[in-house]
Coordinates of C-alpha atoms and ligand atoms in Angstrom, one line a residue:
X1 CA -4.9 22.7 -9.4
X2 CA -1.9 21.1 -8.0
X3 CA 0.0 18.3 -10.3
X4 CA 1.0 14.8 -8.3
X5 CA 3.8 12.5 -9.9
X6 CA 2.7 9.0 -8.6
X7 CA 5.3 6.3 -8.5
X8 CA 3.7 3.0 -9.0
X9 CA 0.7 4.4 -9.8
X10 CA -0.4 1.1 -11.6
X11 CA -0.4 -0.8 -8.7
X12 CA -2.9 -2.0 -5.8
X13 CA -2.9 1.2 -3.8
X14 CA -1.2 3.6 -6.4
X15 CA -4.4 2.9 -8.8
X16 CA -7.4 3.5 -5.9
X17 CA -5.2 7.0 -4.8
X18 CA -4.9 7.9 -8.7
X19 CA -8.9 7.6 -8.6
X20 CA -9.4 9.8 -5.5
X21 CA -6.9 12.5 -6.5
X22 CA -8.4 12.8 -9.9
X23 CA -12.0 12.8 -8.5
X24 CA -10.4 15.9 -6.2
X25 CA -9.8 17.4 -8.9
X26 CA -5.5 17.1 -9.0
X27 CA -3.8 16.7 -12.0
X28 CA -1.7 13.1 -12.2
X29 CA 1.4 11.6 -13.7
X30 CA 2.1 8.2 -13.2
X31 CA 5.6 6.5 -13.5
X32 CA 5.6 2.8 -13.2
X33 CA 7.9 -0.1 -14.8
X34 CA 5.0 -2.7 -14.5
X35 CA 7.1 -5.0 -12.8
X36 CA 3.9 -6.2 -10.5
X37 CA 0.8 -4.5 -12.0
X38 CA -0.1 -3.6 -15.7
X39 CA -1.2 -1.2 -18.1
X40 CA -4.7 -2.2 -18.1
X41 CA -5.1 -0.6 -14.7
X42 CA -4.1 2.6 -16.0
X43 CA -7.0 2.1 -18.6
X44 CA -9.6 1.4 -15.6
X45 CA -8.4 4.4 -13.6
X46 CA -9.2 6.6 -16.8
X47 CA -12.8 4.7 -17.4
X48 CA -13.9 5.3 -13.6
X49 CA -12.3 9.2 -13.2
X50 CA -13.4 10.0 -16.6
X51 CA -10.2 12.5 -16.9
X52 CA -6.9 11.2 -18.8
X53 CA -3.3 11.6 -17.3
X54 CA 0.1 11.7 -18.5
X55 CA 1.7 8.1 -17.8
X56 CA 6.0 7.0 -17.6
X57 CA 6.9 3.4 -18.1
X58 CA 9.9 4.0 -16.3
X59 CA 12.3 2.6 -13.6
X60 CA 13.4 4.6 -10.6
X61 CA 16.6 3.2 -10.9
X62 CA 17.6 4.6 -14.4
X63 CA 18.1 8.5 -12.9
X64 CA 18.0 9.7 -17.0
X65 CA 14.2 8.6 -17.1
X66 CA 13.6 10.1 -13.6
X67 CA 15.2 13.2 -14.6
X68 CA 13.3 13.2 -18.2
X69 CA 9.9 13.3 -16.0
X70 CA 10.4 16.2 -14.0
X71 CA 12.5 18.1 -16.7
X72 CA 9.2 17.2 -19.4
X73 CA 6.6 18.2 -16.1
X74 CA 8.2 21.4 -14.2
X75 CA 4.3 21.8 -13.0
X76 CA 4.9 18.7 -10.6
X77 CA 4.3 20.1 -7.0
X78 CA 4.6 16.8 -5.2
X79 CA 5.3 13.3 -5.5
X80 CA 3.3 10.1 -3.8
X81 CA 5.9 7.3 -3.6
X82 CA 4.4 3.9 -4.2
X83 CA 7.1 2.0 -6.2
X84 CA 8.8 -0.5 -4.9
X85 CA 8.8 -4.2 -4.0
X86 CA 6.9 -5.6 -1.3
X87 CA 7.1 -9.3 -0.6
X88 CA 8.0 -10.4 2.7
X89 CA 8.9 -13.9 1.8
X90 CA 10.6 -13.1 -1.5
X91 CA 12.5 -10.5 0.2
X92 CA 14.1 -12.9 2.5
X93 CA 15.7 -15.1 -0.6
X94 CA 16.0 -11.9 -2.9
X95 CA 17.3 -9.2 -0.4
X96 CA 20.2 -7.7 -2.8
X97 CA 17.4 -6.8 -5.1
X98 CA 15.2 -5.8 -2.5
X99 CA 17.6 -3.3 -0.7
X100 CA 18.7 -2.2 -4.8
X101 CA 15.5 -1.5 -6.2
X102 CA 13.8 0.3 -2.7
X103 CA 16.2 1.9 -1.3
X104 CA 18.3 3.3 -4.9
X105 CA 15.3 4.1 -6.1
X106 CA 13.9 5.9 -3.9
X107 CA 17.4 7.9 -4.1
X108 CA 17.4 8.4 -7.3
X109 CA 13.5 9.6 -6.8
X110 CA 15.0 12.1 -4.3
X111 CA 18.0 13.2 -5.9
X112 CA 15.8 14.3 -8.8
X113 CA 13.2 15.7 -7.0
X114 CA 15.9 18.1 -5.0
X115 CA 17.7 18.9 -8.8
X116 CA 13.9 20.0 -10.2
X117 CA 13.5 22.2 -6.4
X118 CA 10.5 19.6 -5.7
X119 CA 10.3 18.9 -1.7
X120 CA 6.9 17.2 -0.6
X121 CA 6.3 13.6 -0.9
X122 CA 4.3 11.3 0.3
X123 CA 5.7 7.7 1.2
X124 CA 4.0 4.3 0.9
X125 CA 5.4 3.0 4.7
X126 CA 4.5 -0.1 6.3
X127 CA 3.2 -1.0 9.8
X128 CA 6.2 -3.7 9.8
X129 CA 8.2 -1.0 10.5
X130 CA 7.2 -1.5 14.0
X131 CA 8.9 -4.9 14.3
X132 CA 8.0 -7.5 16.8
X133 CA 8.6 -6.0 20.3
X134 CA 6.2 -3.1 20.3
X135 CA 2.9 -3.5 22.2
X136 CA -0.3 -3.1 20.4
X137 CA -1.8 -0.9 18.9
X138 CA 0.9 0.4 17.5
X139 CA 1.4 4.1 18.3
X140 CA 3.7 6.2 15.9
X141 CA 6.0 7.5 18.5
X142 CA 7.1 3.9 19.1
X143 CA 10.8 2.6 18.5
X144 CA 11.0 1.4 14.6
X145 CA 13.9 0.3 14.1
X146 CA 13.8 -3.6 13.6
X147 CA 11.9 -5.8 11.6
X148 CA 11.8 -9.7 10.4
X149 CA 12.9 -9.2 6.9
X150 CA 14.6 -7.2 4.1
X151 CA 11.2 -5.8 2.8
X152 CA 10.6 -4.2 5.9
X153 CA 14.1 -2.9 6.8
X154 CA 13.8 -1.5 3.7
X155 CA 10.9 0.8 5.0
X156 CA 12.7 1.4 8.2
X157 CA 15.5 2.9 6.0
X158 CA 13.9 4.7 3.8
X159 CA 11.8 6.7 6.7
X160 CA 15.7 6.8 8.2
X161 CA 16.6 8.5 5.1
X162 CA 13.7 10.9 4.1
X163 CA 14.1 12.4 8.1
X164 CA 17.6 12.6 7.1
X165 CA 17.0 14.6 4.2
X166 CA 14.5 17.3 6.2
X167 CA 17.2 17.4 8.5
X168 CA 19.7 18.5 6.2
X169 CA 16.9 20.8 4.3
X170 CA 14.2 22.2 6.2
X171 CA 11.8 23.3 2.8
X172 CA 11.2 19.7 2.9
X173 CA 7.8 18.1 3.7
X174 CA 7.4 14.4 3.8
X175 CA 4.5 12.1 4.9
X176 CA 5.9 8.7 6.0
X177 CA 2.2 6.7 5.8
X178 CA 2.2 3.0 7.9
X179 CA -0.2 1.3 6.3
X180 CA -1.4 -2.0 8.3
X181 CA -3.3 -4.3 6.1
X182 CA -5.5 -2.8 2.9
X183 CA -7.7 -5.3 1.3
X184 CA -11.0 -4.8 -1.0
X185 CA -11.9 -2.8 -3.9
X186 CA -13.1 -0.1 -5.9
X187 CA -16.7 -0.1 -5.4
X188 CA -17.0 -0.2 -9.4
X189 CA -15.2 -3.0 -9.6
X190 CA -12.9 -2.2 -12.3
X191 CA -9.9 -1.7 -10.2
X192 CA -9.3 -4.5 -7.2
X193 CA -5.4 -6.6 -6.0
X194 CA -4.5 -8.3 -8.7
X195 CA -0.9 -10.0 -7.7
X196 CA 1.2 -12.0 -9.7
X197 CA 1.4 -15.7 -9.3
X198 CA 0.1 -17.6 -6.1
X199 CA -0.8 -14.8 -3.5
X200 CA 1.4 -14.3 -0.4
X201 CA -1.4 -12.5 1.2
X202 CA -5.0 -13.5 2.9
X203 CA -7.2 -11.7 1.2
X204 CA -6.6 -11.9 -2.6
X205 CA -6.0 -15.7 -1.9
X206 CA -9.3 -15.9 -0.7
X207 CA -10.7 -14.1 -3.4
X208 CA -8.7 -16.8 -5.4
X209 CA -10.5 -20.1 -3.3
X210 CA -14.4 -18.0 -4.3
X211 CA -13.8 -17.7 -8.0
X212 CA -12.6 -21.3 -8.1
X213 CA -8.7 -20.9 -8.8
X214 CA -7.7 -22.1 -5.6
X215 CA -9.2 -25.4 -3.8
X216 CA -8.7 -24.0 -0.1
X217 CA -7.6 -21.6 2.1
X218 CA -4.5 -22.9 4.2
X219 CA -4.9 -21.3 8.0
X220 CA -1.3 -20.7 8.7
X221 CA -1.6 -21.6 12.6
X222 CA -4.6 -21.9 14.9
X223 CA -2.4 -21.5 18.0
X224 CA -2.3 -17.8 18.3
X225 CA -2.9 -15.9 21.3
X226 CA -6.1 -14.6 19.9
X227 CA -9.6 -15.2 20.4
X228 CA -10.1 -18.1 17.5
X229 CA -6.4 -18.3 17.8
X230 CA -6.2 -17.8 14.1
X231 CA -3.9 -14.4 12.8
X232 CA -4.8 -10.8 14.2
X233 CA -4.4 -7.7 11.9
X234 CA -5.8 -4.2 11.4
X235 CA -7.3 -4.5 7.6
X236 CA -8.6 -1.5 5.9
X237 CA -10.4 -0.9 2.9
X238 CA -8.0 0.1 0.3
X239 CA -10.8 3.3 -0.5
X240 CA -9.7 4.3 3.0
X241 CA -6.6 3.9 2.7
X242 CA -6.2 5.9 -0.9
X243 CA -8.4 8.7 0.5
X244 CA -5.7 8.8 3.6
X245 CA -3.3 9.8 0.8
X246 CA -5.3 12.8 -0.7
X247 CA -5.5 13.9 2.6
X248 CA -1.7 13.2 3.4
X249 CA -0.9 15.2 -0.3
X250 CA -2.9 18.3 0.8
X251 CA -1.1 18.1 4.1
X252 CA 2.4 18.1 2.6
X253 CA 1.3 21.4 0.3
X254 CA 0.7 23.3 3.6
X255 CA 3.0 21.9 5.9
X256 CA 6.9 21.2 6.3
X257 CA 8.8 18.8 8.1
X258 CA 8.0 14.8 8.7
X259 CA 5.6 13.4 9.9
X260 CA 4.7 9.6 10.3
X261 CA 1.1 8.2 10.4
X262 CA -0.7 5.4 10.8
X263 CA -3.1 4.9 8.1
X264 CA -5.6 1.7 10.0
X265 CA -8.6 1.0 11.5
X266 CA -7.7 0.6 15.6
X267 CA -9.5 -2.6 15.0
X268 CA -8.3 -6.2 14.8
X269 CA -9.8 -9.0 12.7
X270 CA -8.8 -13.0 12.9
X271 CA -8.4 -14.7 9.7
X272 CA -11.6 -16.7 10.3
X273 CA -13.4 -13.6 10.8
X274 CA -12.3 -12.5 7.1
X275 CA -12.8 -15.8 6.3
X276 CA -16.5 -16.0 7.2
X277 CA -17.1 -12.3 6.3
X278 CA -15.9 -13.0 2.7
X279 CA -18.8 -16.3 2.6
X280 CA -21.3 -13.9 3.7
X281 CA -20.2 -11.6 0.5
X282 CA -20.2 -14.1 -1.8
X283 CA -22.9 -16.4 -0.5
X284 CA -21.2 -19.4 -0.4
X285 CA -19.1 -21.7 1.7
X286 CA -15.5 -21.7 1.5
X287 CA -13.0 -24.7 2.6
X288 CA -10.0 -24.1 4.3
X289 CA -7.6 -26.1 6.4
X290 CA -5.4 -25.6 8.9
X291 CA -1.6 -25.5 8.4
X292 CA 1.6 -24.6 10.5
X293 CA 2.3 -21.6 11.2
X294 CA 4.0 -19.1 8.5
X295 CA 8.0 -17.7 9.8
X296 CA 7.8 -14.7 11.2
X297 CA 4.3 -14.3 11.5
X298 CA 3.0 -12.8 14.8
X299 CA -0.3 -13.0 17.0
X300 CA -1.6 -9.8 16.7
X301 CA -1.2 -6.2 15.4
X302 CA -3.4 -3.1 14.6
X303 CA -3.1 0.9 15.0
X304 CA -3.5 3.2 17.0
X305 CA -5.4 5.5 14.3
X306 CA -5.4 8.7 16.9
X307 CA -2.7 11.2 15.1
X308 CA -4.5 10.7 11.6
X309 CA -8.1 12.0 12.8
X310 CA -5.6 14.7 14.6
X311 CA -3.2 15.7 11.6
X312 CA -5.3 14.9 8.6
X313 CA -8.9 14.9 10.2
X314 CA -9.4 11.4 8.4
X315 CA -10.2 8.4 10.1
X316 CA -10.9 4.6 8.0
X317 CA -15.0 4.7 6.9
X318 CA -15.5 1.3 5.7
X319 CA -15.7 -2.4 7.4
X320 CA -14.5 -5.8 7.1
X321 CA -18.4 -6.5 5.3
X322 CA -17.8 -3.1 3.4
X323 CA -14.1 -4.7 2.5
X324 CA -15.8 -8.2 1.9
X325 CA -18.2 -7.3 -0.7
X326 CA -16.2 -5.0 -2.8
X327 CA -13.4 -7.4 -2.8
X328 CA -15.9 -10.0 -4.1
X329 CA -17.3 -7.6 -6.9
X330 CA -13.9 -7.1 -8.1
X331 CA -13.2 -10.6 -8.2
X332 CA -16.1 -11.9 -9.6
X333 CA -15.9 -9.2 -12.5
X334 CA -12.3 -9.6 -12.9
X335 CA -11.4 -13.9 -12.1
X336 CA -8.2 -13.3 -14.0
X337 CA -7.3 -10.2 -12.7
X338 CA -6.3 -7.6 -15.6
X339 CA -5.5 -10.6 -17.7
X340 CA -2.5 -10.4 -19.8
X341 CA -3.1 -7.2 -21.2
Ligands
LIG401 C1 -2.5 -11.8 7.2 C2 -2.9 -13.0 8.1 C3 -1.3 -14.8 8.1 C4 -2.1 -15.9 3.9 C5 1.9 -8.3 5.1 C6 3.2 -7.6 5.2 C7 2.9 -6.1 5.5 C8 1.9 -5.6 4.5 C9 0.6 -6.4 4.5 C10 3.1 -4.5 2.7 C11 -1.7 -13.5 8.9 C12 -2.7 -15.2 7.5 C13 -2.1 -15.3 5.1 C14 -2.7 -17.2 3.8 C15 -3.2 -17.2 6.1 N1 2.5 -5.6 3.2 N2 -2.6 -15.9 6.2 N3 -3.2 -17.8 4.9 O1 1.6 -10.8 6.9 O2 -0.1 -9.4 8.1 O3 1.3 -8.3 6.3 O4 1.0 -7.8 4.1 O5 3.2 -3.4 3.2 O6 4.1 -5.4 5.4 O7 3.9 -8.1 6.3 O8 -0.5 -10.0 5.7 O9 -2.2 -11.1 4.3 O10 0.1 -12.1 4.4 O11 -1.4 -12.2 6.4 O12 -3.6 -17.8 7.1 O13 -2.7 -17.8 2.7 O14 -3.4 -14.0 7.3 O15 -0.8 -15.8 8.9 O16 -2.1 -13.9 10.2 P1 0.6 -9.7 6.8 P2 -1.0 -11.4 5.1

């Protein structure tokens, strides 16, 4: 069966695709550096796959160590590319590190990948990548080539670069997956979002205000053009969205040449609605208050999700109730996250 090196495997999305590929029955290694997950998730994807993988603590940066992998793993037949940072607000006051760590990392990741003759990978893209000008739902064909902030120029570049790189070598084959919002859990509950410090995003500071660590939700902005005028976005379950991935794998091993893909629901969802959905999961009330609007938020966004049921046959399963309840099994198993550990 075919080996996958997963970069940032540790993480959010990296863990839940670690779980499907091993349940597929792919072989895994994982290279990550920790610097926004930890070990104990590795630990949880072994306890729910029941199967044991190979694992790098390792930075993309340091080209040795990327190197070392692929020299120490010449079965490696693609690579899922997870690892990077991803804050929209810390990437407007850190964007040297931001550009740095993305962008030269994911060179290095490709210059070793072309010295070891290895040419499919799967990237983690972003919906930002479609900026603020492009009608909804966002279809792939659409202009992306602007976005609010460092984090997601990052994206835009690095899709700018990995077509660059089929153009100048056609035994390429590259994935470029635009994920719009994933949220929820492993249904086991052993593996969930688990972010460091105060959460930027909705729904792990939800999670947050039900097991207690947070007093209340702010609402950033009931002025929106949108039904409740609260926030608009396409979430999916993260389940989805890591099954998108072993379909986007066993693409790349059959196919060359890029291709970009919306990995989303075609549906769109207010913060209230999540809001309300996540009381019905965990049977109580949750405050919340509304606050100014966040910079360079926007109305409303969500996918077209056409070109995934056409390329990969895959189209997202679960809903914002499905979403709800195993976010809320996670967190009520897990109020600390991973813990130190
Ligand atoms: C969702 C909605 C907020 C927090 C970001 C990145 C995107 C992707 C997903 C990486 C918005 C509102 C939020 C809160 C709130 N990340 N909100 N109170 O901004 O849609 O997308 O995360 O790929 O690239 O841009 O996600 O969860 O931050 O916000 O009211 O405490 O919830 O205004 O309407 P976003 P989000």
């Amino acid at each position: 069966m075919s080996t996958v090196l997963v970069t940032g495997g540790a993480g959010f999305i990296g863990s839940h695709t670690c779980v499907e590929l091993l349940d597929a029955g792919f072989n895994i290694i994982v290279l990550d550096n920790f610097s926004n997950s930890k070990p104990e998730s590795l630990r949880r994807i072994e306890k729910i796959s029941g199967k044991s993988f190979k694992f790098y603590e390792a930075d993309l940066l340091d080209l040795d160590a990327v190197n070392r992998v692929f020299d120490e793993n010449p079965e490696i037949d693609a690579v899922i590319h997870f690892a990077g940072l991803k804050a929209v607000g810390e990437s407007v006051s850190k964007p040297v590190e931001y550009y740095h760590n993305n962008i030269t990392g994911t060179l290095m990741l490709i210059k070793a990948m072309r010295t070891h003759n290895v040419k499919r990978i799967v990237f983690s893209s972003s919906a930002t990548v479609y900026g603020v000008n492009n009608p909804v739902p966002y279809v792939e064909t659409m202009p992306t080539n602007s976005s609010t902030n460092p984090y997601g120029y990052t994206k835009v570049m690095i899709e700018q670069i990995l077509k660059d790189v089929y153009a100048a070598d056609n035994e390429w084959s590259i994935s470029l997956l635009r994920y719009f919002n994933p949220i929820g859990a492993h249904s086991s509950g052993l593996i969930g979002e688990d972010p460091n410090g105060i959460p930027n995003n909705l729904f792990p500071y939800i999670q947050q205000v039900a097991t207690g660590k947070r007093e209340f939700l702010g609402v950033f902005g009931n002025d929106y053009d949108t039904p409740d005028g609260t926030g608009v976005r396409d979430y999916i379950h993260v389940v989805d969205l890591a099954k998108g991935h072993l379909c986007a794998v066993k693409y790349v091993m059959e196919h060359k040449g890029v291709e970009a893909v919306n990995l989303g629901t075609g549906k769109g969802s207010s913060v209230l609605d999540v809001l309300h959905a996540f009381e019905k999961a965990c049977g109580k009330e949750l405050p919340y208050k509304i606050m100014p609007r966040r910079a360079g938020d926007i109305d409303c966004y969500y996918a077209a999700p056409t070109k995934a049921k056409e390329l990969f046959n895959w189209e997202a399963k679960y809903t914002i109730d499905d979403m709800c309840r195993d976010g809320w099994n996670f967190a009520r198993q897990n109020p600390d996250g991973y813990g130190e550990g």
